[in-house]
Coordinates of C-alpha atoms in Angstrom, one line a residue:
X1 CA 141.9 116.7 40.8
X2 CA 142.5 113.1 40.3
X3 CA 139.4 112.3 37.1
X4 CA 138.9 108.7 35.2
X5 CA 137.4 109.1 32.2
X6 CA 135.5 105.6 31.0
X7 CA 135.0 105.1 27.3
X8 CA 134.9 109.2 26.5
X9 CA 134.7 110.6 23.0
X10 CA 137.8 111.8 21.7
X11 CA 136.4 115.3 21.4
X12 CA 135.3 115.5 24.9
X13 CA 138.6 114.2 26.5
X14 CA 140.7 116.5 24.3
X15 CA 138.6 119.4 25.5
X16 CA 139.0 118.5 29.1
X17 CA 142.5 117.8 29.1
X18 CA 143.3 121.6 27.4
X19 CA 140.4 123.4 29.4
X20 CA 141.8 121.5 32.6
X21 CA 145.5 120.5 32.5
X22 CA 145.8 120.5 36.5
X23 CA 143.7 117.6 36.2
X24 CA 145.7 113.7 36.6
X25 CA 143.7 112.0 33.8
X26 CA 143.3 107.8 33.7
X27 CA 142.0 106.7 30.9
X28 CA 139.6 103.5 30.8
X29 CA 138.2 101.5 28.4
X30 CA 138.6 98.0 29.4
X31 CA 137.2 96.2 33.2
X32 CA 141.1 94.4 33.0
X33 CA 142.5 97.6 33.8
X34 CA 140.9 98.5 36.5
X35 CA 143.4 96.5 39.0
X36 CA 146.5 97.9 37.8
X37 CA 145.0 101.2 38.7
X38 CA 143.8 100.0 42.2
X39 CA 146.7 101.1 44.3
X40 CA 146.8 104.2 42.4
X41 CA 142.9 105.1 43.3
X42 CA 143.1 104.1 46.9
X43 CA 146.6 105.9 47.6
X44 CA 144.9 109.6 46.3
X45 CA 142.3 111.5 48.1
X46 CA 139.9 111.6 46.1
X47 CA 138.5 110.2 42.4
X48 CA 135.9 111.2 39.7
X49 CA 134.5 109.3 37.3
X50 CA 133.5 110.4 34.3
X51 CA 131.5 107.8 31.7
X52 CA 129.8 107.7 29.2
X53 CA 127.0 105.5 28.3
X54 CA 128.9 103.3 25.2
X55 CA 130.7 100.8 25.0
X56 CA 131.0 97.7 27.8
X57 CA 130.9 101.3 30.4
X58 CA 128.8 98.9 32.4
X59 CA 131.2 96.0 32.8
X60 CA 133.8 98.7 33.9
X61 CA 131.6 100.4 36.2
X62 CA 131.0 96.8 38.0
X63 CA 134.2 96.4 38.2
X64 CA 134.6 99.7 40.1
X65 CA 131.8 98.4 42.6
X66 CA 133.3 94.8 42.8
X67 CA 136.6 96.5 43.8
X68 CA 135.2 99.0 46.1
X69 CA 136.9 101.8 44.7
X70 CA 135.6 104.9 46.3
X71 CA 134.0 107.8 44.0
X72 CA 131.9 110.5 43.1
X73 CA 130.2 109.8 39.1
X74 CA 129.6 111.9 36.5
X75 CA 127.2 110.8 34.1
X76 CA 127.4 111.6 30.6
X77 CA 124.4 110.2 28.1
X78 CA 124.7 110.0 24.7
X79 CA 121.8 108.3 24.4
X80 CA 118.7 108.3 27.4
X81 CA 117.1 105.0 28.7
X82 CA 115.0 105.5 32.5
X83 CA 115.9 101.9 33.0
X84 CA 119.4 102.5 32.7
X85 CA 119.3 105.1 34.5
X86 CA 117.6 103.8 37.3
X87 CA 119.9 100.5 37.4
X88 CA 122.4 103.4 37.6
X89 CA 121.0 105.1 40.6
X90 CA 120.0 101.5 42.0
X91 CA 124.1 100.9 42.1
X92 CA 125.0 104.2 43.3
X93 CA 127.4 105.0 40.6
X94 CA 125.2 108.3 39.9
X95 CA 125.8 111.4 41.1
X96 CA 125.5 113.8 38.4
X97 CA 123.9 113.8 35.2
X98 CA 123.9 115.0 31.8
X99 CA 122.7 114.9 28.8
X100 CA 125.4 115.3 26.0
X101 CA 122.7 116.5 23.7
X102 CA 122.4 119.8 25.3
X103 CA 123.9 119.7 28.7
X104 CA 127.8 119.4 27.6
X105 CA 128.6 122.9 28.4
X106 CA 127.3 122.3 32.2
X107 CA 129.1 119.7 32.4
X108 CA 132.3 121.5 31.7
X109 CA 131.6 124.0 34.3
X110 CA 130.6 121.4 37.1
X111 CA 134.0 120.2 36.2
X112 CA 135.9 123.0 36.8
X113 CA 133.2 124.2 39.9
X114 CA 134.7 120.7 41.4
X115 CA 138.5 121.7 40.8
X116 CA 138.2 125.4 42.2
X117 CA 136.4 123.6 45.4
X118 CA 138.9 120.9 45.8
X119 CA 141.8 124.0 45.2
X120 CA 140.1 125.8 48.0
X121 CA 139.7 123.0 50.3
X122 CA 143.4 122.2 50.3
X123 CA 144.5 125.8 51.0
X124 CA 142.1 126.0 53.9
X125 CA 142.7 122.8 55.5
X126 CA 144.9 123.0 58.0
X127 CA 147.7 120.4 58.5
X128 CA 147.3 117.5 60.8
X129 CA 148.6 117.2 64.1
X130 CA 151.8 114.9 64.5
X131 CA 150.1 112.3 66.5
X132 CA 152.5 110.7 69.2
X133 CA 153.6 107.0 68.9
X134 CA 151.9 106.6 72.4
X135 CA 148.7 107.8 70.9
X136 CA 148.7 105.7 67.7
X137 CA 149.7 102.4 70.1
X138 CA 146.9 103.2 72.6
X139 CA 144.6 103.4 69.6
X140 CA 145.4 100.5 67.7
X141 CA 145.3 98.5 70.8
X142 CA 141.7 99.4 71.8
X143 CA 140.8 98.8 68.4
X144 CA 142.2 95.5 68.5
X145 CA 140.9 94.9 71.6
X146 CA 137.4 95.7 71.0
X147 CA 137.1 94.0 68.2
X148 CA 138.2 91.0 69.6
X149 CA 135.5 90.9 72.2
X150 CA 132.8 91.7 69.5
X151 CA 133.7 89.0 67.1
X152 CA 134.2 86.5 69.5
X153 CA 137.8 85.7 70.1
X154 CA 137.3 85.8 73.6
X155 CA 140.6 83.8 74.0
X156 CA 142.9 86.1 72.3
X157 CA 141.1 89.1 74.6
X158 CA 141.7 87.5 77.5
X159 CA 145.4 87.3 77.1
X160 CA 145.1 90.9 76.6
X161 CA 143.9 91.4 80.3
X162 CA 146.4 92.8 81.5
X163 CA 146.2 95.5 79.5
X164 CA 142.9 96.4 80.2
X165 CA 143.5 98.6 83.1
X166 CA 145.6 100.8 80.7
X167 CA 142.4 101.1 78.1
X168 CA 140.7 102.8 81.9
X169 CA 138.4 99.7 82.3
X170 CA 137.4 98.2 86.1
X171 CA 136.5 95.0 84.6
X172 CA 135.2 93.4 81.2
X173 CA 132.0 95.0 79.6
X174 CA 129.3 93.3 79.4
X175 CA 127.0 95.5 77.1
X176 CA 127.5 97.0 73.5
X177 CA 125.9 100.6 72.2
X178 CA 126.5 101.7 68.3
X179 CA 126.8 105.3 67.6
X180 CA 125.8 106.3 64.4
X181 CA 126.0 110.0 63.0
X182 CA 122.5 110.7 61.6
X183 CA 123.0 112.1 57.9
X184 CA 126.5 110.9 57.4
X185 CA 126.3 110.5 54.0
X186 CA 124.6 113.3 53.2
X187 CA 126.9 115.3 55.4
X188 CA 130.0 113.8 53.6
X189 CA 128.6 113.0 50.2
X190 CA 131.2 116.2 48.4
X191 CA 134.2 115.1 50.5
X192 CA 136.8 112.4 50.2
X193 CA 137.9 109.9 52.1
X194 CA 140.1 111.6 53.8
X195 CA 137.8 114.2 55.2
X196 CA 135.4 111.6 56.1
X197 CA 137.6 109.6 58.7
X198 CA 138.3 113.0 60.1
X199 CA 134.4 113.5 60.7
X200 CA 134.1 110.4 62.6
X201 CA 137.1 111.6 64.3
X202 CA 135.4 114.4 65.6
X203 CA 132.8 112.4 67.0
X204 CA 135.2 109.6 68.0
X205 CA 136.7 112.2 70.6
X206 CA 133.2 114.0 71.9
X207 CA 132.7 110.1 72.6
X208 CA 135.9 110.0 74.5
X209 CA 135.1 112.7 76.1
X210 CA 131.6 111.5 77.4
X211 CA 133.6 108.5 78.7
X212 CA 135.9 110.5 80.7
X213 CA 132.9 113.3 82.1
X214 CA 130.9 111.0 82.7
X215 CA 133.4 108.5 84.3
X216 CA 131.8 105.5 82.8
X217 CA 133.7 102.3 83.0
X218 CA 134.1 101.8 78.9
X219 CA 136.0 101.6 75.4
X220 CA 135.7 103.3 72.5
X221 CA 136.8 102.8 68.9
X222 CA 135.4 103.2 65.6
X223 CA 134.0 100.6 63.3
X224 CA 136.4 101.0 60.1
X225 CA 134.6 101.1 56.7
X226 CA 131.3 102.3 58.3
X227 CA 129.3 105.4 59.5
X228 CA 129.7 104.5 63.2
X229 CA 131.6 103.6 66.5
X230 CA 130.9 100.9 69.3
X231 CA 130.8 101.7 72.8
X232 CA 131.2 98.9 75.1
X233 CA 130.2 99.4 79.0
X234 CA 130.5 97.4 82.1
X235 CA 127.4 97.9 83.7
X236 CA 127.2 97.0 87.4
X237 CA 124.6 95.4 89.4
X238 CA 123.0 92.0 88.9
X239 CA 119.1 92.8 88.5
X240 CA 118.2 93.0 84.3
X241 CA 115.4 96.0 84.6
X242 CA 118.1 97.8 86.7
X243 CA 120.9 97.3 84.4
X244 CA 119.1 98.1 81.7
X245 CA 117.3 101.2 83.2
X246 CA 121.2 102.8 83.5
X247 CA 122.2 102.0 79.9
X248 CA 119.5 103.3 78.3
X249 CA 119.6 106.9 80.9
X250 CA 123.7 106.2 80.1
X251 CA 122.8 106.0 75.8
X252 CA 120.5 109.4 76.3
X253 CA 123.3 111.6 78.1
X254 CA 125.6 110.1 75.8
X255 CA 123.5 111.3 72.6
X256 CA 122.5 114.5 74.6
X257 CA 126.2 115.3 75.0
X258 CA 127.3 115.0 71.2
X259 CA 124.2 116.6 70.2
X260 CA 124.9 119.7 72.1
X261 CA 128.6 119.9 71.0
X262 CA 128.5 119.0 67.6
X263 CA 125.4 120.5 66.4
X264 CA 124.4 117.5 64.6
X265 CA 122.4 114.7 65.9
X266 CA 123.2 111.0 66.7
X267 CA 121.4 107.8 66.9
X268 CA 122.4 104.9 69.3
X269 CA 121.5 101.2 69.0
X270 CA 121.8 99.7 72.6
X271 CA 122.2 96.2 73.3
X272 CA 121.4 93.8 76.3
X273 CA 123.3 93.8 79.3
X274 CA 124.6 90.3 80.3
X275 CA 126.2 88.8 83.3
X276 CA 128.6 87.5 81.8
X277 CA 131.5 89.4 79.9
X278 CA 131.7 87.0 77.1
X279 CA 128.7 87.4 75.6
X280 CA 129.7 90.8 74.8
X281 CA 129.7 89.5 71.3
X282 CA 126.0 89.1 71.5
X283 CA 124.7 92.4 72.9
X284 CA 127.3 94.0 69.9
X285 CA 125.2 92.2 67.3
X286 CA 122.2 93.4 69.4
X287 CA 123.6 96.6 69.4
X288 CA 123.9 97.1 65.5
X289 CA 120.4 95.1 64.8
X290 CA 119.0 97.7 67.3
X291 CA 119.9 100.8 65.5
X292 CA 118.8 99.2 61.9
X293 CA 115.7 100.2 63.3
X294 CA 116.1 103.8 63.6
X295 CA 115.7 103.8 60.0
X296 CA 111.7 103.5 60.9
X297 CA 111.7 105.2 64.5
X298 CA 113.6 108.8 63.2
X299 CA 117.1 109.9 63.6
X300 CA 118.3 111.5 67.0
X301 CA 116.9 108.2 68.8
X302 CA 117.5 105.4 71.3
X303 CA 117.0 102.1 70.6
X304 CA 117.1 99.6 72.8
X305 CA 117.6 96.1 71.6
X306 CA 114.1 94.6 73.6
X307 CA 111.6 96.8 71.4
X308 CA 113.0 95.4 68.0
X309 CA 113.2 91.8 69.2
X310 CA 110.1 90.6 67.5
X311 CA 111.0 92.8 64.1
X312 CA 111.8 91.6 60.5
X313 CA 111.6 92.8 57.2
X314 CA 110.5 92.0 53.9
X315 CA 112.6 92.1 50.9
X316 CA 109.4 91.9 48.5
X317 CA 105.7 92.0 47.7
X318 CA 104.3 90.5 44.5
X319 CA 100.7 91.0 46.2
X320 CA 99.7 94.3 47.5
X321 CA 102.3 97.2 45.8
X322 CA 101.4 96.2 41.3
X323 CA 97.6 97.4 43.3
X324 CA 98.5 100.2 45.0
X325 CA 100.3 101.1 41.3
X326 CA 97.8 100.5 39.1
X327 CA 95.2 102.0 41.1
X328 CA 97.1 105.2 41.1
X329 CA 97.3 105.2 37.7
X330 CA 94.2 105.0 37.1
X331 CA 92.6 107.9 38.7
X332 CA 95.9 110.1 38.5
X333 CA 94.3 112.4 35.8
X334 CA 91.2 112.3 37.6
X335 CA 92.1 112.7 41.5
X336 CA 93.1 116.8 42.9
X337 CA 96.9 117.6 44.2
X338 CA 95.7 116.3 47.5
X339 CA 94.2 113.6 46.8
X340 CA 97.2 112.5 44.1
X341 CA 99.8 113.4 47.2
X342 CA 97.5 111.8 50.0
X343 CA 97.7 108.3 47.9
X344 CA 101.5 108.3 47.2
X345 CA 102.0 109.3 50.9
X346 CA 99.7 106.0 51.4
X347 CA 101.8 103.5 49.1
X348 CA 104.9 105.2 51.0
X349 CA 103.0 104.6 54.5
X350 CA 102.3 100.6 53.2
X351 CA 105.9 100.0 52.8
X352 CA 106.6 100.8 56.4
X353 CA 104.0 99.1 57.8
X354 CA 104.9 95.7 55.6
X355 CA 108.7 96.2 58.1
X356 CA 110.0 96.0 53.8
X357 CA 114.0 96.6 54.5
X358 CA 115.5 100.1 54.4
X359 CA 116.9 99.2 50.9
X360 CA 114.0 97.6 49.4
X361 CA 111.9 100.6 50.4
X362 CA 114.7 102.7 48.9
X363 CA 114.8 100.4 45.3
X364 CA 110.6 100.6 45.6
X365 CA 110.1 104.5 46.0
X366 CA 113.4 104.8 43.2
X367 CA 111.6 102.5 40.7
X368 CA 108.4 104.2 41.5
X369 CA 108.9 107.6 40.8
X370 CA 110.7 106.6 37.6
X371 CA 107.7 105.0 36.4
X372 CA 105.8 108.0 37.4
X373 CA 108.1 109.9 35.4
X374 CA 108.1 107.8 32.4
X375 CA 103.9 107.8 32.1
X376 CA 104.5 111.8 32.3
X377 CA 106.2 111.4 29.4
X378 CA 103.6 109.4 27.6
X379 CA 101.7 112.0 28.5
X380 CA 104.1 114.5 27.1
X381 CA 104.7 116.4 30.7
X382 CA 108.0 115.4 31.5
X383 CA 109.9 118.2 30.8
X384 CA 114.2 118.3 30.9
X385 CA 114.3 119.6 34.5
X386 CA 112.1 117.3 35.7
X387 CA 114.2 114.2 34.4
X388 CA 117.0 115.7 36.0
X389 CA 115.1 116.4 39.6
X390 CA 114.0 113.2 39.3
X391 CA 118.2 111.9 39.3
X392 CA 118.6 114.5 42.4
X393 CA 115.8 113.1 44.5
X394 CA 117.0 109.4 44.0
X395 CA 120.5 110.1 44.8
X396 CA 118.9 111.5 48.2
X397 CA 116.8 108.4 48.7
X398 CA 120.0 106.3 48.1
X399 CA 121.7 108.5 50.8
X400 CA 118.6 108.6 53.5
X401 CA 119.2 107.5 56.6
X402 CA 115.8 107.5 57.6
X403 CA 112.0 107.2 56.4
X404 CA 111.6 110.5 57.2
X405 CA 114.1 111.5 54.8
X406 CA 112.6 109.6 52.0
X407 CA 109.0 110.9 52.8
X408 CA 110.4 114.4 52.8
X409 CA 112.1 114.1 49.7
X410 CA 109.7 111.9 47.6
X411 CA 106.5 114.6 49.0
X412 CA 108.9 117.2 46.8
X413 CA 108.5 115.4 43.7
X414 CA 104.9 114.5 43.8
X415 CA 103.7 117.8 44.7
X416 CA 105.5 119.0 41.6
X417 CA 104.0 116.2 39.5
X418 CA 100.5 116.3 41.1
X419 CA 100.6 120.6 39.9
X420 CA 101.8 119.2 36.6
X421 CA 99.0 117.2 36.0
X422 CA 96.6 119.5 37.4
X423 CA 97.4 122.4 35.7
X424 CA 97.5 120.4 32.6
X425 CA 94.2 119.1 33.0
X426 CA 92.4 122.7 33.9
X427 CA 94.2 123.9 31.0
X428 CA 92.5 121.2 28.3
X429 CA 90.7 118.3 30.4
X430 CA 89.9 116.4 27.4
X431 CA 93.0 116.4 25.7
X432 CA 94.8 115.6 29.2
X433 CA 92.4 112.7 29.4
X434 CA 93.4 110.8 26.1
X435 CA 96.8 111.7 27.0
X436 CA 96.5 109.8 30.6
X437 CA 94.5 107.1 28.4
X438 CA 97.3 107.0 26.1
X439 CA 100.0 106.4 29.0
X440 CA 98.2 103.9 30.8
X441 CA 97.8 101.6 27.6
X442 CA 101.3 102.0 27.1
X443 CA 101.9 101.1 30.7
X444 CA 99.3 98.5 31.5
X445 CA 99.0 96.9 27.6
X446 CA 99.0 93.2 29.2
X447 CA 96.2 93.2 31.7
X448 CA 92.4 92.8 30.4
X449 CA 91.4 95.9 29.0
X450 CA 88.4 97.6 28.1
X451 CA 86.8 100.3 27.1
X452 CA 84.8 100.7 30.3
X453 CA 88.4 100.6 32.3
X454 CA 89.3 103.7 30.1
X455 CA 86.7 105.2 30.4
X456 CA 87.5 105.2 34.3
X457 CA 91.0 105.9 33.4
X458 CA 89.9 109.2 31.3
X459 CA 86.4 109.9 33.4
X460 CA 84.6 110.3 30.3
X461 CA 82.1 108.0 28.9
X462 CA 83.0 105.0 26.4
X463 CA 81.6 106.4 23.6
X464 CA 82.8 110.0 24.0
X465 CA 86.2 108.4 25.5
X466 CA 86.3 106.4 22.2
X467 CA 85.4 109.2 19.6
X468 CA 87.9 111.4 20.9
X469 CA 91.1 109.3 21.3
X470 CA 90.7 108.3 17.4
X471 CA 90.9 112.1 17.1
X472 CA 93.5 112.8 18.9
X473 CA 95.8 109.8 18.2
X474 CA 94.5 108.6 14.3
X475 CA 93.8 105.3 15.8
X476 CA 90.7 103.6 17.8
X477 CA 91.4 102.5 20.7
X478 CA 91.5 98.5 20.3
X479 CA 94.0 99.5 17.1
X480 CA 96.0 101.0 19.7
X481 CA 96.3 98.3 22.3
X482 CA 97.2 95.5 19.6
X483 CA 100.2 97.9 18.6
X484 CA 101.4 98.2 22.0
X485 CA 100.8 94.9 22.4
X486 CA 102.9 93.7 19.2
X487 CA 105.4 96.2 19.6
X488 CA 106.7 94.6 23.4
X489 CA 106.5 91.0 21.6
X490 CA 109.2 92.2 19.1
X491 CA 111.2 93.4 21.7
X492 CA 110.3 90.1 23.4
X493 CA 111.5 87.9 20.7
X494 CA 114.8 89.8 20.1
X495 CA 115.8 90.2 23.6
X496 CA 114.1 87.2 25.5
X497 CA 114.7 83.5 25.6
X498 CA 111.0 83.2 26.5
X499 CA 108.8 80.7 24.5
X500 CA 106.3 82.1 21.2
X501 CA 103.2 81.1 23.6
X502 CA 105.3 82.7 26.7
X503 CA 105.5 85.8 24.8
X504 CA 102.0 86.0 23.9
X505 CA 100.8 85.6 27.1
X506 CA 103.3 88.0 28.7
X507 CA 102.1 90.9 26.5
X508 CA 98.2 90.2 26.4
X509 CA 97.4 88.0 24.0
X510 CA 95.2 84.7 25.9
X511 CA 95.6 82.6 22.5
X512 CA 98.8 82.4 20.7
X513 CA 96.8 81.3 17.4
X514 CA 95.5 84.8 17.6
X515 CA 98.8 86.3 18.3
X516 CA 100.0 84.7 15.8
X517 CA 97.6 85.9 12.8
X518 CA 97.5 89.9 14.5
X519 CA 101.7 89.5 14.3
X520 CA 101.4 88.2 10.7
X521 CA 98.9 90.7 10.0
X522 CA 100.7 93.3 11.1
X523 CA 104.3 92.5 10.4
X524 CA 103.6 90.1 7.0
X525 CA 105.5 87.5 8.5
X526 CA 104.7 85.0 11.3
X527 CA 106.7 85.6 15.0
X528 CA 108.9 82.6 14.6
X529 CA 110.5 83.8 11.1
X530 CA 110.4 87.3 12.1
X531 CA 113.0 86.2 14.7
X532 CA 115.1 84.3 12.9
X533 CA 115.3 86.9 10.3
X534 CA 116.0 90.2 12.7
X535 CA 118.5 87.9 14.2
X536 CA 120.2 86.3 11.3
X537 CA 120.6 89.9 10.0
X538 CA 122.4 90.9 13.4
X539 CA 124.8 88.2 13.1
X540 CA 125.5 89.5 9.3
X541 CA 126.0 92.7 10.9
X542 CA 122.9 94.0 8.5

């Protein structure tokens, strides 16, 4: 097992170089290292990362992406932070994760689970077939060939035309399909590189296959550093709803075919059919734009290139989703599981029908279960397991090819939070109630509020709402909001190059003159010195 251990403790690395001495070890500490190791990484069949979260482990880590430096991640915290996390997640450099506090002893056997399965995998695997030198020509040609049709160097592939013939093609295509396998990444997510390649192989072949059933007049090859393959077809006959009518029936009893012999499905993007050969280019991109889509329409589909013409995405929305947020966070101690399900199912239904991109939706629903997480934890609910379902189900989202992959995982983790509230609630409503009044001060400290809005937030009246949270947390509740307040402007003023008045307003106060006398009040000293202090003592090293 090839395992690169970024800025490890001492103790830990000593342990897994005794405990695992079949292991080849890279130590690193530094991003300037990282290129001297480069042919190493992409020369072996497969790397794991193990970090820990000290040290510039970040700067090395981008490196790793910036390079694109293929591996699996181990994740050990000394320390937890749900934003770094999530950034984590967000960059897909998460796949495992634990916390060093309790969790190093699983850690240690995931290690070794991953060595016995590699072990295992290289006894089984059988060895490759020789292939001829006719075979790796023919290939490398098509390639070649192909992709000098879709990205335009029509000149180039028309000196090639007399090899043509030998690829099995009548005459030029003049329309693109994309293959993709549905799940890819979720199919391939434990193996390496390797293995991977010899997936799309597999499907490469059934492809060729089809092609030669079928006896369609067409190439194939694979796109390299992707989950799919390109088909381009010459499609006789000069009428468009003709021509189109065969490619599409020609896309179904291609995906039909593959289906039925690989027992997984695939999803095919179809471009338009043009009349003339060198605008293959075109339907290609059509192709590829085309099965963007299936994202939205399902896996095992057709797409043709016509019924997405008029689509496009968003990459953001500053209006409608902080609503849909802070509406659910408002009446989550109050709504039942259905009704706390049925409105995340809604938020999840608004990002389709706002055409947001697959990976904005992906970053939203991430982001949004985090902060779910994070007020179950002001609400003390969060329990260990939960943080770490909450890592699985993101690393699923990341890998989702489809909506309805993200709906089917993210409808797990409400469900589970939704009986977690509930049963928290039927257990001690009151108490639950502060509790959710608690969170959502701590989450929404900056808007305008009052103590009728909490007492919506906890469904009980003001003055029982405000009699029982001085109980329960030893403060009233204005006391509360100022401290929530104060505390984000200290973080502010160490960590922001925002202005005093910026800061005031960011956190809730409308008047910094007021601001300024709670801070003083508060923390005997006025904002302005109170950063200049905390950061004159960092630079002392105080």
């Amino acid at each position: 097992m090839n395992l690169v251990l970024i800025n490890v403790s001492s103790n830990l690395s000593e342990q897994i170089i005794k405990q695992f001495p079949q292991c080849n070890v890279k130590f690193i500490t530094s991003p300037e290292q990282i290129p001297d190791l480069m042919s190493w990484w992409l020369s072996e069949p497969g790397v794991t990362v193990l970090y820990e979260n000290n040290g510039d482990y970040r700067a090395i880590l981008e490196r790793i992406r910036e390079c694109q430096l293929p591996a699996q991640y181990l994740a050990a915290l000394t320390r937890k932070s749900i934003s770094e996390i999530q950034n984590l997640i967000n960059e897909g450099q998460v796949n495992q994760l634990f916390q060093m506090a309790d969790q190093k002893d699983d850690l240690l056997r995931t290690l070794d689970e991953l060595i016995r399965k590699e072990t295992h995998e290289k006894r089984e695997m059988p060895p490759p077939e020789d292939p001829t030198e006719t075979s790796i020509e023919e290939t490398m040609v098509t390639s070649f060939f192909i992709y000098d049709l879709i990205y335009g160097d029509l000149d180039k592939a028309n000196r090639m035309k007399t090899l043509r013939k030998k690829f099995g093609l009548m005459a030029y295509p003049n329309c693109a399909m994309t293959i993709m396998v549905d799940n890819f990444w979720e199919l391939c997510q434990d193996l390496d590189n390797k293995s991977r390649y010899g997936i799309k192989m597999v499907y490469l072949d059934l492809l060729k296959d089809f092609i030669e059933t079928a006896a369609v007049d067409c190439i194939a090859c694979s796109l390299i550093g992707t989950d799919k393959l390109i088909a381009l077809v010459n499609v006789p006959g000069r009428d468009p709803e003709q021509a189109r009518g065969m490619v599409v029936q020609l896309a179904q009893d291609l995906k039909k075919f593959i289906n039925r012999k690989a027992g997984n499905t695939v999803s095919i993007g179809v471009g338009s059919v043009y009349p003339d050969w060198q605008l293959i280019w075109k339907s290609y991109e059509e192709a590829f734009r085309a099965l963007e889509y299936s994202f939205y329409v399902g896996s095992d589909s057709v797409i043709q290139f016509e019924e997405t013409r008029n689509f496009t995405t968003l990459e953001h929305d500053e209006e409608t989703l902080p609503s849909f947020k802070y509406n659910f966070f408002k009446n989550i101690n109050n709504w039942s599981e259905s009704e706390i399900i049925a409105y995340y199912e809604t938020t999840l239904e608004h990002l389709v029908s706002k055409s947001f991109s697959s990976e904005t939706i992906k970053s939203i629903v991430i982001k949004y279960n985090f902060e779910i997480l994070d007020y179950l934890e002001q609400m003390e609910l969060a329990e260990r397991d939960l943080n770490d379902y909450v890592i699985k189900v993101s690393s699923q989202i990341l890998r989702a090819s489809t909506m309805e992959n993200i709906k089917a995982t993210s409808n797990e983790f409400i469900s589970i939070v939704a009986a977690a509230i509930v049963s928290r609630r039927s257990g001690n409503a009151v108490s639950s109630a502060i509790d959710s009044a608690r969170a959502f001060i701590v989450k929404y400290y900056y808007r305008d509020l009052s103590l009728e809005v909490m007492s919506q937030v906890s469904n009980l009246s003001t003055a029982y709402f405000s009699r029982k949270f001085k109980e329960q947390t030893g403060q009233n509740f204005s006391e509360f909001l100022e401290r929530a307040r104060l505390e984000r402007a200290t973080e502010l003023l160490l960590t922001s190059d925002l202005s005093l008045n910026e800061i005031a307003d960011q956190v809730g106060f409308n008047d910094y003159s007021y601001f300024s006398s709670r801070f003083k009040k508060n923390y005997g000293i006025g904002p302005l010195i109170y950063k200049q202090q905390k950061k004159g003592d960092d630079r002392k090293g105080v």
